[in-house]
PDB file of C-alpha atoms and ligand atoms in Angstrom:
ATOM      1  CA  UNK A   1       0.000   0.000   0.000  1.00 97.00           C
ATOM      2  CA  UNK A   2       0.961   3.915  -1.155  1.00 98.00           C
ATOM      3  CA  UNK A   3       1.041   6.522   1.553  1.00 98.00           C
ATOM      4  CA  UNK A   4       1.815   9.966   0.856  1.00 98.00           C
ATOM      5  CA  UNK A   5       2.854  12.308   3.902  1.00 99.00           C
ATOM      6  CA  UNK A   6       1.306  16.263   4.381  1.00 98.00           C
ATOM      7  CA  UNK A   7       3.733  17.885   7.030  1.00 98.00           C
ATOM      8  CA  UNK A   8       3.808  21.626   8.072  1.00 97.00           C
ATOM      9  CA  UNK A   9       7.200  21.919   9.768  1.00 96.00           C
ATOM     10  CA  UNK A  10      10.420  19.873  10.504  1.00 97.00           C
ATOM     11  CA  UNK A  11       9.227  16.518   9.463  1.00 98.00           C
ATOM     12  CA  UNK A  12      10.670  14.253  12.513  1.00 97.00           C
ATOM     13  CA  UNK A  13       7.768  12.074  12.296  1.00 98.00           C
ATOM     14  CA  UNK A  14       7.752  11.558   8.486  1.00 98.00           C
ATOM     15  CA  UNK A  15      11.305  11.120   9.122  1.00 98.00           C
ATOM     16  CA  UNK A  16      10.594   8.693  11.421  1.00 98.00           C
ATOM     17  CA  UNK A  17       7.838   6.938   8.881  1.00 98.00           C
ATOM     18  CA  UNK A  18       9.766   7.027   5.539  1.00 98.00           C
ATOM     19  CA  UNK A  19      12.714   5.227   8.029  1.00 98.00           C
ATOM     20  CA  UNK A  20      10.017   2.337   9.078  1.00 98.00           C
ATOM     21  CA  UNK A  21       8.873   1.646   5.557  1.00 98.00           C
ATOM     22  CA  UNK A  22      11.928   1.926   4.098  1.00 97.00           C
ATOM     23  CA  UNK A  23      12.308  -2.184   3.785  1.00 95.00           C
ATOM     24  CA  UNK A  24       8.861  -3.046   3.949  1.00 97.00           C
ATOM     25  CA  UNK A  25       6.794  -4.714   1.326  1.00 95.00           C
ATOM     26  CA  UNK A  26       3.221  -3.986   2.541  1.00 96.00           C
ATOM     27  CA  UNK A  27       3.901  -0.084   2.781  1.00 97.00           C
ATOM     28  CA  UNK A  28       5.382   2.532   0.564  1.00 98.00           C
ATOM     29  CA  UNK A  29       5.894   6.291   1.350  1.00 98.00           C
ATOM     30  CA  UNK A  30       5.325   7.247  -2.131  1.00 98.00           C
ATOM     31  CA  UNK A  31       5.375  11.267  -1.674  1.00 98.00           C
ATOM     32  CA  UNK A  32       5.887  14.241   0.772  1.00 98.00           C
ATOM     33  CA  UNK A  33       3.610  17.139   0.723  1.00 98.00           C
ATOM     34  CA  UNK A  34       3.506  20.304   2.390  1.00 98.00           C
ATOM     35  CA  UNK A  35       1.719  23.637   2.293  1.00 98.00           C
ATOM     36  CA  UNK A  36       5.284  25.200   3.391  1.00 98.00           C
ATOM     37  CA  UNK A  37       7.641  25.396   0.386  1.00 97.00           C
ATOM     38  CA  UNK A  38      10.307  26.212   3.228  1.00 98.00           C
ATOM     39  CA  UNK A  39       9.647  23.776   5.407  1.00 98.00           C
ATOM     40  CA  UNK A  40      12.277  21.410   6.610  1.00 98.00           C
ATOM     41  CA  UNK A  41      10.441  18.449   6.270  1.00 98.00           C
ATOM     42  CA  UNK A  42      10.985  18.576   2.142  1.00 98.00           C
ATOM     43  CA  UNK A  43      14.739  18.694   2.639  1.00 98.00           C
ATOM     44  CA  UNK A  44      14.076  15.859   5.121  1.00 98.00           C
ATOM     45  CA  UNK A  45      12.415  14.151   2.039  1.00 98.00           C
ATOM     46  CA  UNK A  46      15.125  14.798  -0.464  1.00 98.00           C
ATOM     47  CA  UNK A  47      17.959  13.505   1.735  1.00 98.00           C
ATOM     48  CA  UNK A  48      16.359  10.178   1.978  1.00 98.00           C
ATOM     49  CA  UNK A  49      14.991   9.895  -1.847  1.00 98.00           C
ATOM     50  CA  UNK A  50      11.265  10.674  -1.181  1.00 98.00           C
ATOM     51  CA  UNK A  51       9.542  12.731  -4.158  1.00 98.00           C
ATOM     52  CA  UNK A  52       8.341  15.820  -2.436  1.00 98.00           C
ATOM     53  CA  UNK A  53       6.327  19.041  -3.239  1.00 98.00           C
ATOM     54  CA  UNK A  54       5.068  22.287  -1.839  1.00 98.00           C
ATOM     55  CA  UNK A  55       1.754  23.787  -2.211  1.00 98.00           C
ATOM     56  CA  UNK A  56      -0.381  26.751  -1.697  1.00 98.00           C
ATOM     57  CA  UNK A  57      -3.820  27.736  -0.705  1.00 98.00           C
ATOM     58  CA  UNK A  58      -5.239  28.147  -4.001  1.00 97.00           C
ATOM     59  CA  UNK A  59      -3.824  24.449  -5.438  1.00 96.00           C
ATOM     60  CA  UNK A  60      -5.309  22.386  -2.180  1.00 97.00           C
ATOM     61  CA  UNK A  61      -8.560  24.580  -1.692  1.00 97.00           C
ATOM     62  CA  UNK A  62      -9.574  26.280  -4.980  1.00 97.00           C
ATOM     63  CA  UNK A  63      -8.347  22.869  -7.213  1.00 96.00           C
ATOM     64  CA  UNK A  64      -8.394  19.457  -7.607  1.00 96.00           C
ATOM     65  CA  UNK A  65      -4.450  19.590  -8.226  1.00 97.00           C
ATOM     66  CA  UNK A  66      -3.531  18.238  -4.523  1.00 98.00           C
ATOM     67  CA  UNK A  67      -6.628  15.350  -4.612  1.00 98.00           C
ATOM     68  CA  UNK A  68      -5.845  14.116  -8.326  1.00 98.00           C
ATOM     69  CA  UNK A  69      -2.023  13.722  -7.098  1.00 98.00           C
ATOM     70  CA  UNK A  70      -2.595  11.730  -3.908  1.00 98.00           C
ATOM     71  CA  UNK A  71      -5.267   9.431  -5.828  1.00 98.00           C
ATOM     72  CA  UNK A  72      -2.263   8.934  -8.353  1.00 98.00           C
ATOM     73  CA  UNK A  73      -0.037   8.180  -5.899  1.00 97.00           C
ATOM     74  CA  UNK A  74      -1.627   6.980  -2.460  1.00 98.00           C
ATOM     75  CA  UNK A  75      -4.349   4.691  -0.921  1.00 98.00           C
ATOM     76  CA  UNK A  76      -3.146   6.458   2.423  1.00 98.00           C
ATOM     77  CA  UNK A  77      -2.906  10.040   3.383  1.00 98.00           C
ATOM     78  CA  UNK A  78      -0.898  10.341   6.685  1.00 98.00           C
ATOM     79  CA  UNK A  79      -0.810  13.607   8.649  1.00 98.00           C
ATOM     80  CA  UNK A  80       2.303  14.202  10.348  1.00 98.00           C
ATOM     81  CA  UNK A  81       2.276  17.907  11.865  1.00 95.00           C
ATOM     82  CA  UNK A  82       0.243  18.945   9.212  1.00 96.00           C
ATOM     83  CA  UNK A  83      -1.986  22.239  10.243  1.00 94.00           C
ATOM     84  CA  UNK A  84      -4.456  23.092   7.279  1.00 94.00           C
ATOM     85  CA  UNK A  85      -8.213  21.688   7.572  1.00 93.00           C
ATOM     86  CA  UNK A  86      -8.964  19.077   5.268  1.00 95.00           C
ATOM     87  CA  UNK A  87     -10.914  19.641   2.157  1.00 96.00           C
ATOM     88  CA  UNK A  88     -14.184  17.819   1.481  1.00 95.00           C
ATOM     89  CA  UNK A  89     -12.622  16.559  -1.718  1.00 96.00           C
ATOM     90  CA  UNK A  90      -9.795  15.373  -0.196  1.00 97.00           C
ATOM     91  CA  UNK A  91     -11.970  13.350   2.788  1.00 96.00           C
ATOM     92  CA  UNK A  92     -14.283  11.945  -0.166  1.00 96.00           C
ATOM     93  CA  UNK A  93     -11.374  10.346  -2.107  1.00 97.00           C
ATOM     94  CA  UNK A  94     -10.170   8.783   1.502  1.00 97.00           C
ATOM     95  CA  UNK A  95     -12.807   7.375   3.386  1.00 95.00           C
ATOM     96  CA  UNK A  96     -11.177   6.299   6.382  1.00 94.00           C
ATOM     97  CA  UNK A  97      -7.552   6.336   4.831  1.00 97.00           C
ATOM     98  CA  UNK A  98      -6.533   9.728   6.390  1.00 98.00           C
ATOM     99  CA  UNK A  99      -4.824   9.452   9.504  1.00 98.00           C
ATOM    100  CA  UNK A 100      -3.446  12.549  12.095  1.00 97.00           C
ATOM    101  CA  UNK A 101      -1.038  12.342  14.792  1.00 97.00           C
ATOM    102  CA  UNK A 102      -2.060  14.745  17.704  1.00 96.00           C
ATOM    103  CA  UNK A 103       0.588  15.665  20.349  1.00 97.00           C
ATOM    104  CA  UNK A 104      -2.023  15.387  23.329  1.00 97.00           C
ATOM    105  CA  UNK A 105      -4.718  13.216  24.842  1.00 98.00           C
ATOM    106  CA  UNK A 106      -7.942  14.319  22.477  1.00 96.00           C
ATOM    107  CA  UNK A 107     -10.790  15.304  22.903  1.00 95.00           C
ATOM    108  CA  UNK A 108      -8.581  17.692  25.354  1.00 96.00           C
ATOM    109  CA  UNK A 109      -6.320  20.181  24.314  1.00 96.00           C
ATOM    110  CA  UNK A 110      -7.751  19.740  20.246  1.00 93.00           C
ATOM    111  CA  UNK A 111      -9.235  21.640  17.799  1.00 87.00           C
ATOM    112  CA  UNK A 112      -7.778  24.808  15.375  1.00 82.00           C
ATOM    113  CA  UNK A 113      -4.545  26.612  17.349  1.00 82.00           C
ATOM    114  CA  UNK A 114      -3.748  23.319  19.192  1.00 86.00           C
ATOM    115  CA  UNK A 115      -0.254  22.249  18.121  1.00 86.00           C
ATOM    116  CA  UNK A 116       2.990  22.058  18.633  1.00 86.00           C
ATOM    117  CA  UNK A 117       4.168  24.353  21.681  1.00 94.00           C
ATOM    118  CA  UNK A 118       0.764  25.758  22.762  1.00 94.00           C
ATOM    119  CA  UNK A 119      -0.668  22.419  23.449  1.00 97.00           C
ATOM    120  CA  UNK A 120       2.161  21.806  25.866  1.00 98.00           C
ATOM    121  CA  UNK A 121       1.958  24.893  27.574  1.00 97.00           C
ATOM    122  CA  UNK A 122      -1.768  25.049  28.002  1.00 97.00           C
ATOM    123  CA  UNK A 123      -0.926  20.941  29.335  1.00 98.00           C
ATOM    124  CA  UNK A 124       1.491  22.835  31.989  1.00 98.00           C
ATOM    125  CA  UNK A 125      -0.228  25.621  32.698  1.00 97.00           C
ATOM    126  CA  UNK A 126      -3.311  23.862  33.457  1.00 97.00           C
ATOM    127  CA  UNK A 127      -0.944  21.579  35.891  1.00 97.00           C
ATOM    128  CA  UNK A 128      -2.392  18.434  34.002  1.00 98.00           C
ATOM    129  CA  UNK A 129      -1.202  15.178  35.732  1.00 98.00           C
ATOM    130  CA  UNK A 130      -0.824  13.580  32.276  1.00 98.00           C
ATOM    131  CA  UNK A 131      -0.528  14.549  28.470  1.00 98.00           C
ATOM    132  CA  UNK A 132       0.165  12.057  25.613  1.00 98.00           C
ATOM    133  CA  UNK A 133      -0.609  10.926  21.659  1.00 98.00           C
ATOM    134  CA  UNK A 134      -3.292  10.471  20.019  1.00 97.00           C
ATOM    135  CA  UNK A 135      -3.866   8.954  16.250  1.00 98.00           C
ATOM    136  CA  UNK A 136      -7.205   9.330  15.016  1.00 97.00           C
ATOM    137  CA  UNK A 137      -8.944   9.195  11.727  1.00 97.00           C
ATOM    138  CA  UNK A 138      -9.685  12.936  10.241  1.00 96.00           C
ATOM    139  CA  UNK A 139     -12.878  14.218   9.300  1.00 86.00           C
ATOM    140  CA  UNK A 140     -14.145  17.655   8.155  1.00 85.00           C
ATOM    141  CA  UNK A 141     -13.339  19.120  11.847  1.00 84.00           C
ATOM    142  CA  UNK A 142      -9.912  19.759  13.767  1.00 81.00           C
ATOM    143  CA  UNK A 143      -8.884  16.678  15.921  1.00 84.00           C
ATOM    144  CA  UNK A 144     -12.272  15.165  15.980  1.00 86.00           C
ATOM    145  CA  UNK A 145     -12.462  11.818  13.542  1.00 92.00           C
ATOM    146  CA  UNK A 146     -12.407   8.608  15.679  1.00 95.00           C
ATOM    147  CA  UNK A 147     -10.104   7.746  17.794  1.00 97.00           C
ATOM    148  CA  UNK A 148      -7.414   4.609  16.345  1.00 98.00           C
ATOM    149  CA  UNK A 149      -4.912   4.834  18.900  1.00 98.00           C
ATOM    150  CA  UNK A 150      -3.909   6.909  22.385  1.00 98.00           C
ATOM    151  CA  UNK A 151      -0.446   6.595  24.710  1.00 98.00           C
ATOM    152  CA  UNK A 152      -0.339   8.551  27.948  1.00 98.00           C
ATOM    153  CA  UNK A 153       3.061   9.384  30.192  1.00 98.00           C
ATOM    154  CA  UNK A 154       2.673  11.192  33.600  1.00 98.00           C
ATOM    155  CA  UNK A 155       3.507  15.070  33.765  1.00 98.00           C
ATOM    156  CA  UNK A 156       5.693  15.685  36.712  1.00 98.00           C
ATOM    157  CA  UNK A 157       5.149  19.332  38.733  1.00 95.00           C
ATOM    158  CA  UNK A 158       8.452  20.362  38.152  1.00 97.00           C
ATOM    159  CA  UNK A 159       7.776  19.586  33.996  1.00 98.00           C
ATOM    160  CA  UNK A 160       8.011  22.463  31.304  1.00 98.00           C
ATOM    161  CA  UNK A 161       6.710  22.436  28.119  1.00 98.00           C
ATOM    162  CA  UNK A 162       9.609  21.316  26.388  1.00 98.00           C
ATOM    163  CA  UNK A 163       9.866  18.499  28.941  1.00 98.00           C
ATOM    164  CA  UNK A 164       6.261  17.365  28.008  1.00 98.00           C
ATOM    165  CA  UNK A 165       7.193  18.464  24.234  1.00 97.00           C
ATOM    166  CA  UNK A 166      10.425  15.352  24.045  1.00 98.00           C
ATOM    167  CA  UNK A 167       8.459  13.279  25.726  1.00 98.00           C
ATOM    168  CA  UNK A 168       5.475  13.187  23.416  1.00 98.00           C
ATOM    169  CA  UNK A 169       7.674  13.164  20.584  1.00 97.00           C
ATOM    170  CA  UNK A 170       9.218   9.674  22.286  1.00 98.00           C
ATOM    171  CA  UNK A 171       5.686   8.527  22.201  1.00 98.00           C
ATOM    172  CA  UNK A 172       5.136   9.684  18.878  1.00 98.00           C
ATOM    173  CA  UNK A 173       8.118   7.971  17.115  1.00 98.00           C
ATOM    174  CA  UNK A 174       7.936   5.247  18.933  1.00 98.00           C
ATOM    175  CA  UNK A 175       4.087   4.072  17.747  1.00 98.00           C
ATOM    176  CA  UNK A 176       2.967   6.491  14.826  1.00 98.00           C
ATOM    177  CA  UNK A 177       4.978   3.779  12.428  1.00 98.00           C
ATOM    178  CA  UNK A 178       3.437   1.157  13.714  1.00 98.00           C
ATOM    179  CA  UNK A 179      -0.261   1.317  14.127  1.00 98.00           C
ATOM    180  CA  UNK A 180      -0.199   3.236  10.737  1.00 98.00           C
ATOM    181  CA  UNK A 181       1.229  -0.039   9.957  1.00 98.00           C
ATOM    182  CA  UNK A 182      -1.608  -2.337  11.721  1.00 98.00           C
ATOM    183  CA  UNK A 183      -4.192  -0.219  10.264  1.00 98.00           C
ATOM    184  CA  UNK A 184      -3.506  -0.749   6.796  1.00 97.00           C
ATOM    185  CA  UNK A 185      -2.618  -4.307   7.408  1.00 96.00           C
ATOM    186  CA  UNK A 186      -5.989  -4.958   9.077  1.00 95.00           C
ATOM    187  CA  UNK A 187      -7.838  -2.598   6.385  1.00 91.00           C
ATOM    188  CA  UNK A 188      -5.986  -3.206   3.828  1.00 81.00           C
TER     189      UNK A 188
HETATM  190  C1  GRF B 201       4.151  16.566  16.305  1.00 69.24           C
HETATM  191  O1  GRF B 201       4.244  16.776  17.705  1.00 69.24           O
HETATM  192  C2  GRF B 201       2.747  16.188  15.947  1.00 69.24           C
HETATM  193  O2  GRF B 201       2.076  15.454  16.949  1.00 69.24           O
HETATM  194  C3  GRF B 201       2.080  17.519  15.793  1.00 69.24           C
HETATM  195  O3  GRF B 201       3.045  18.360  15.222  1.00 69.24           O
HETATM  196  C4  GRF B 201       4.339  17.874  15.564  1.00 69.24           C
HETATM  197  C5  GRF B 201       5.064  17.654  14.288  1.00 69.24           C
HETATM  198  O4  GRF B 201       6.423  17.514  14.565  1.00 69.24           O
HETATM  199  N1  GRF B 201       0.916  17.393  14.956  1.00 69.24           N
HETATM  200  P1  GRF B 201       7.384  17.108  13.333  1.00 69.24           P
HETATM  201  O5  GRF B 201       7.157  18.144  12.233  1.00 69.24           O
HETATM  202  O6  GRF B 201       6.977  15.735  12.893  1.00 69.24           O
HETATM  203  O7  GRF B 201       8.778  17.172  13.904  1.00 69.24           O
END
């Protein structure tokens, strides 16, 4: 099976994805997408041989460019730090095939705004006892498709939001590979 990758930033966890695959025969990461032509994630891609593009508003809201190209090239869509909204075009041509990585336990501390830093502090400042991952299925709304898969640590008192910050990213690279992996092998 294809997956194609939409990333916003620096790309650790497609990193971390295109690494898994790399010797696998059930799964291919086909393509790397963002919606940042500077972001690091595309020179991430390019260092380890993974045919990447950039894109703006217009070609993955106003187009059928970006949906065409992953139907080409992917039966998956994985979202790995990824901050634009889905189109309905987009969720139509992947019924249950798009999956997002969120860097806290949803439904708390989702929805637009909620990622990266500011879901760590808002974790701290809100002196949570716990933060974690959660991969879920998208839909048309922020953070809010079904839930596939969650991980929880403990936030200690004397935590800051970088502390909480490495250690979901632990979490993150150490399961985002593999239940993309179990989905597709039990969905096929
Ligand atoms: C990750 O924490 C992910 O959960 C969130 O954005 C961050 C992306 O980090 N959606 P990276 O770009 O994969 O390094």
């Amino acid at each position: 099976k294809r997956i194609a990758i939409l990333a916003s930033g620096s790309g650790s966890n497609a990193e971390n994805i295109i690494k898994y695959f790399k010797n696998s025969d059930l799964v291919s990461v086909e393509q790397v997408l963002s919606n940042k032509k500077d972001a690091f994630v595309l020179e991430r891609a390019n260092r380890l041989n993974v045919s990447n593009l950039s894109f703006n508003r217009a070609d993955f809201y106003a187009s059928d460019k970006i949906v065409e190209l992953l139907k080409k090239n992917a039966d998956y869509v994985i979202l790995a730090g990824f901050l634009w909204k889905i189109p309905q075009n987009i969720l139509d041509a992947f019924p249950n095939k798009i999956i997002n990585i969120h860097p806290a336990l949803l439904p708390k501390y989702g929805g637009k705004g909620m990622y990266g830093m500011h879901v760590h502090e808002a974790v701290v400042a809100n002196a949570e006892k716990e933060s974690g991952i959660t991969i879920h299925y998208v839909n048309e709304n922020y953070d809010e498709g079904a839930i596939i898969f969650q991980n929880s640590f403990e936030v200690t008192a004397t935590d800051t939001a970088n502390d909480v910050a490495n250690k979901v990213h632990t979490l993150e690279y150490a399961h985002f590979p593999e239940v993309i992996e179990k989905v597709i092998l039990q969905n096929g």
